[in-house]
Short mmCIF file of C-alpha atoms in Angstrom, two decimals:
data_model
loop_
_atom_site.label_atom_id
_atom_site.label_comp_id
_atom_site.label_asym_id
_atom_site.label_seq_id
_atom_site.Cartn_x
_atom_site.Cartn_y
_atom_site.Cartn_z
CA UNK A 1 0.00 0.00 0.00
CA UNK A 2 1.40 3.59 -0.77
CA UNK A 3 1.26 5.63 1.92
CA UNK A 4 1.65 9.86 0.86
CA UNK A 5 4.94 11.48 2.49
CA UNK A 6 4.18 15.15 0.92
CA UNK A 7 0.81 16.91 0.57
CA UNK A 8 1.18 20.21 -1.65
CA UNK A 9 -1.53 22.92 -1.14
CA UNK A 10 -2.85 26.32 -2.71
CA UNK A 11 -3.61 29.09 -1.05
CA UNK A 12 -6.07 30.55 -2.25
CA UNK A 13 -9.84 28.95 -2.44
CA UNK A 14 -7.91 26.14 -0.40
CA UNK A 15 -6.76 27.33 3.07
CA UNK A 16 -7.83 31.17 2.58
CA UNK A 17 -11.59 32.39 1.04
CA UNK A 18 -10.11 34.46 -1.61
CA UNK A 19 -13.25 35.79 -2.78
CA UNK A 20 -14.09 36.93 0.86
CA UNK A 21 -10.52 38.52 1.23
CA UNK A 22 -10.96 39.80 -2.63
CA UNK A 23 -13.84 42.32 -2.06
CA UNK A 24 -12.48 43.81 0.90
CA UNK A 25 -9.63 44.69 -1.22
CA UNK A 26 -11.80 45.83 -3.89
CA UNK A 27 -13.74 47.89 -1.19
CA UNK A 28 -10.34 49.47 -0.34
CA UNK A 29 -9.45 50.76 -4.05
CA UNK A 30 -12.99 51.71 -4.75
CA UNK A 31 -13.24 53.79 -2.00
CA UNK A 32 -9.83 55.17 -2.43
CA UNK A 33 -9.69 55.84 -6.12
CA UNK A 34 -13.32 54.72 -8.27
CA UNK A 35 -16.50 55.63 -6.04
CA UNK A 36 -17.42 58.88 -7.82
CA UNK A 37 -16.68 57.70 -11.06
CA UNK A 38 -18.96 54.47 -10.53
CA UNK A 39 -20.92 52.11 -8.71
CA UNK A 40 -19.08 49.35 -7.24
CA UNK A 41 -20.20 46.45 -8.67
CA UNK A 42 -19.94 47.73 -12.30
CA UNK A 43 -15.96 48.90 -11.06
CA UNK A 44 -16.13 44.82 -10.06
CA UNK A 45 -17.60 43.36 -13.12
CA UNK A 46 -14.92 45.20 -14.97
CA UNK A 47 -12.30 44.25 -12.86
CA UNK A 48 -13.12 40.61 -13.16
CA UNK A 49 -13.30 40.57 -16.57
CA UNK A 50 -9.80 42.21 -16.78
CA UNK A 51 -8.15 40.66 -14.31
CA UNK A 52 -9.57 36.94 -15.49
CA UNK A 53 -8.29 37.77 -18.76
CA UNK A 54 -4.87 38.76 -17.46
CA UNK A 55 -4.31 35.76 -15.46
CA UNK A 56 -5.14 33.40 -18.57
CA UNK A 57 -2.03 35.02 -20.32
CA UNK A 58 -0.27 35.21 -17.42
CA UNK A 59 -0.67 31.14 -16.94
CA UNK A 60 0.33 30.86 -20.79
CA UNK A 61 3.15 32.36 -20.50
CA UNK A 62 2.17 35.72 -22.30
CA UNK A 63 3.01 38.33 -19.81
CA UNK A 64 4.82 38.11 -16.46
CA UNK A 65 3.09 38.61 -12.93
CA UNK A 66 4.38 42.35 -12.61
CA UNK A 67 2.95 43.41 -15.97
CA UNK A 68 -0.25 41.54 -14.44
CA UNK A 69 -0.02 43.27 -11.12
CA UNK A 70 0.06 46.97 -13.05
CA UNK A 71 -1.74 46.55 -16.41
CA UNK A 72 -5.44 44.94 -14.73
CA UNK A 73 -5.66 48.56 -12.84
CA UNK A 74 -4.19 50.65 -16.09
CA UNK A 75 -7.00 49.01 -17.98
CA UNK A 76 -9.59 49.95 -15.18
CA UNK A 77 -8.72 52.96 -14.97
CA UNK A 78 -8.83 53.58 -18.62
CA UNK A 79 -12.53 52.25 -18.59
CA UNK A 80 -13.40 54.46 -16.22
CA UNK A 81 -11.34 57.82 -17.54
CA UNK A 82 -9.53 57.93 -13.65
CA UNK A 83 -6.27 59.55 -13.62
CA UNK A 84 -4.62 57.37 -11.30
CA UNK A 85 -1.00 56.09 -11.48
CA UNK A 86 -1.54 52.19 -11.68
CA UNK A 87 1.25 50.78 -9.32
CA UNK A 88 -0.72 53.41 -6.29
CA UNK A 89 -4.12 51.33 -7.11
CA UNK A 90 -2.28 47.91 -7.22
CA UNK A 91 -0.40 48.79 -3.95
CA UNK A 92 -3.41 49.35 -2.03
CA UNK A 93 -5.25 46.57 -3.09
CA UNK A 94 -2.45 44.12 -2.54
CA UNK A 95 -2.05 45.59 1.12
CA UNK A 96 -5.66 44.80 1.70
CA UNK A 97 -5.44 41.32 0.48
CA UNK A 98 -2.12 40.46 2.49
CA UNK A 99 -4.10 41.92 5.32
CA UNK A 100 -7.58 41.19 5.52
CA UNK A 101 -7.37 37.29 5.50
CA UNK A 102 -10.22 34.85 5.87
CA UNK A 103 -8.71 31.49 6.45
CA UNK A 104 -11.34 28.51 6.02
CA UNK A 105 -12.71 27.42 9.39
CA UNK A 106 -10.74 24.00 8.80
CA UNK A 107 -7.59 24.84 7.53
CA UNK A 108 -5.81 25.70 10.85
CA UNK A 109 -7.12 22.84 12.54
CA UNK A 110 -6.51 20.33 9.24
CA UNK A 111 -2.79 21.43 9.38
CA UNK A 112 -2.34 20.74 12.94
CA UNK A 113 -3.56 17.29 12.26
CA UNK A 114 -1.79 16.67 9.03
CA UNK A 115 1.66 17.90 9.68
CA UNK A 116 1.73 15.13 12.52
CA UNK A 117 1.94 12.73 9.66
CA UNK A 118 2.75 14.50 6.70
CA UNK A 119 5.44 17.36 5.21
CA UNK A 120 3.24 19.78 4.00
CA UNK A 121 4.36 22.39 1.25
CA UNK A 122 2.60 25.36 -0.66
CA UNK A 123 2.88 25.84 -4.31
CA UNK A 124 1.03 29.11 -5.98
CA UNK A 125 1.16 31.45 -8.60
CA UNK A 126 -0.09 34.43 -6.40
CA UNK A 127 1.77 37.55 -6.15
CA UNK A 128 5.02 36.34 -3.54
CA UNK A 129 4.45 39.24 -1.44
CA UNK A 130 1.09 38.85 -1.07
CA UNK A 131 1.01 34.87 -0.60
CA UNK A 132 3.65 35.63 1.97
CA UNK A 133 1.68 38.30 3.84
CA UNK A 134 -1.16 35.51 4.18
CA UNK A 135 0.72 32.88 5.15
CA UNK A 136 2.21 34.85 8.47
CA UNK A 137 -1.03 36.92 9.05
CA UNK A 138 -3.32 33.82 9.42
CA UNK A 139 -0.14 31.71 11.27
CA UNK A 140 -0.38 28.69 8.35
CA UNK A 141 3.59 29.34 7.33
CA UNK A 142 4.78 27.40 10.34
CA UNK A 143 3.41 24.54 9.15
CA UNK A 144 5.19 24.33 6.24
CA UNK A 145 9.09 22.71 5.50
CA UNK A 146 8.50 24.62 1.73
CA UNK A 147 6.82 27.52 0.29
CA UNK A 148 7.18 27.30 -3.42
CA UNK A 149 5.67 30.20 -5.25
CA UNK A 150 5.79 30.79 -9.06
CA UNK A 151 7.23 34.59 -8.86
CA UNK A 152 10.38 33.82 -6.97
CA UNK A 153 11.55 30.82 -8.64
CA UNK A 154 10.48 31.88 -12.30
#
């Protein structure tokens, strides 16, 4: 019988809500920069559509995770005719999400049981920073021997 030495997890939609921890980022960056130039959920819808779009090339190789990072608010702002620097819009949002975390109710508890038994290691194509910022906020990077994210080792 094989028996599993390694379990590898995501973070996001795995250990952390990310759609939970998403719109209080987006919250943050309408407030700051779109709320009198729209309503929120329209600055949302347009955002998602972007950013989806962005990721796909970003997973095909097309663009890099900076050029994803800056071009999904220059686009949103260019829907929206804001005069807004990108990287200022991008900072603040990725603050928020390294910040306002909502871990799953089971993940800290599933980790306590599973590194007993296990090594457990993270592998993601999140922004390094950010993934980072998660991992310490909500306490889950102790219970990992690796964190492997896409950014930092190309």
């Amino acid at each position: 019988m094989k028996s599993y030495q390694l379990l590898l997890f995501d973070i996001d939609n795995t250990l952390i809500d990310y759609e939970k921890t998403e719109i209080k980022a987006l919250k943050a960056v309408y407030r700051s920069f779109f709320c009198t130039f729209c309503a929120f959920d329209q600055m949302v819808k347009e955002f998602n559509s972007i950013n989806s779009h962005l990721w796909q090339k970003y997973r095909q190789g097309l663009i890099d995770i900076q050029e994803l990072r800056l071009r999904r608010f220059n686009e949103l702002t260019l829907r929206f005719n804001i005069k807004v620097t990108p990287n200022i819009i991008a900072s603040t949002y990725e603050k928020v999400l390294g910040e306002k975390v909502y871990p799953y109710q089971d993940s800290k508890p599933f980790l306590s049981w599973a590194v007993k038994t296990y090594k457990l290691a993270v592998v993601s194509d999140g922004i390094a920073a950010v993934q980072r910022k998660k991992l310490k906020k909500t306490g889950f990077e102790n219970f990992f021997s690796a964190i492997i994210l896409s950014e930092e080792i190309g």
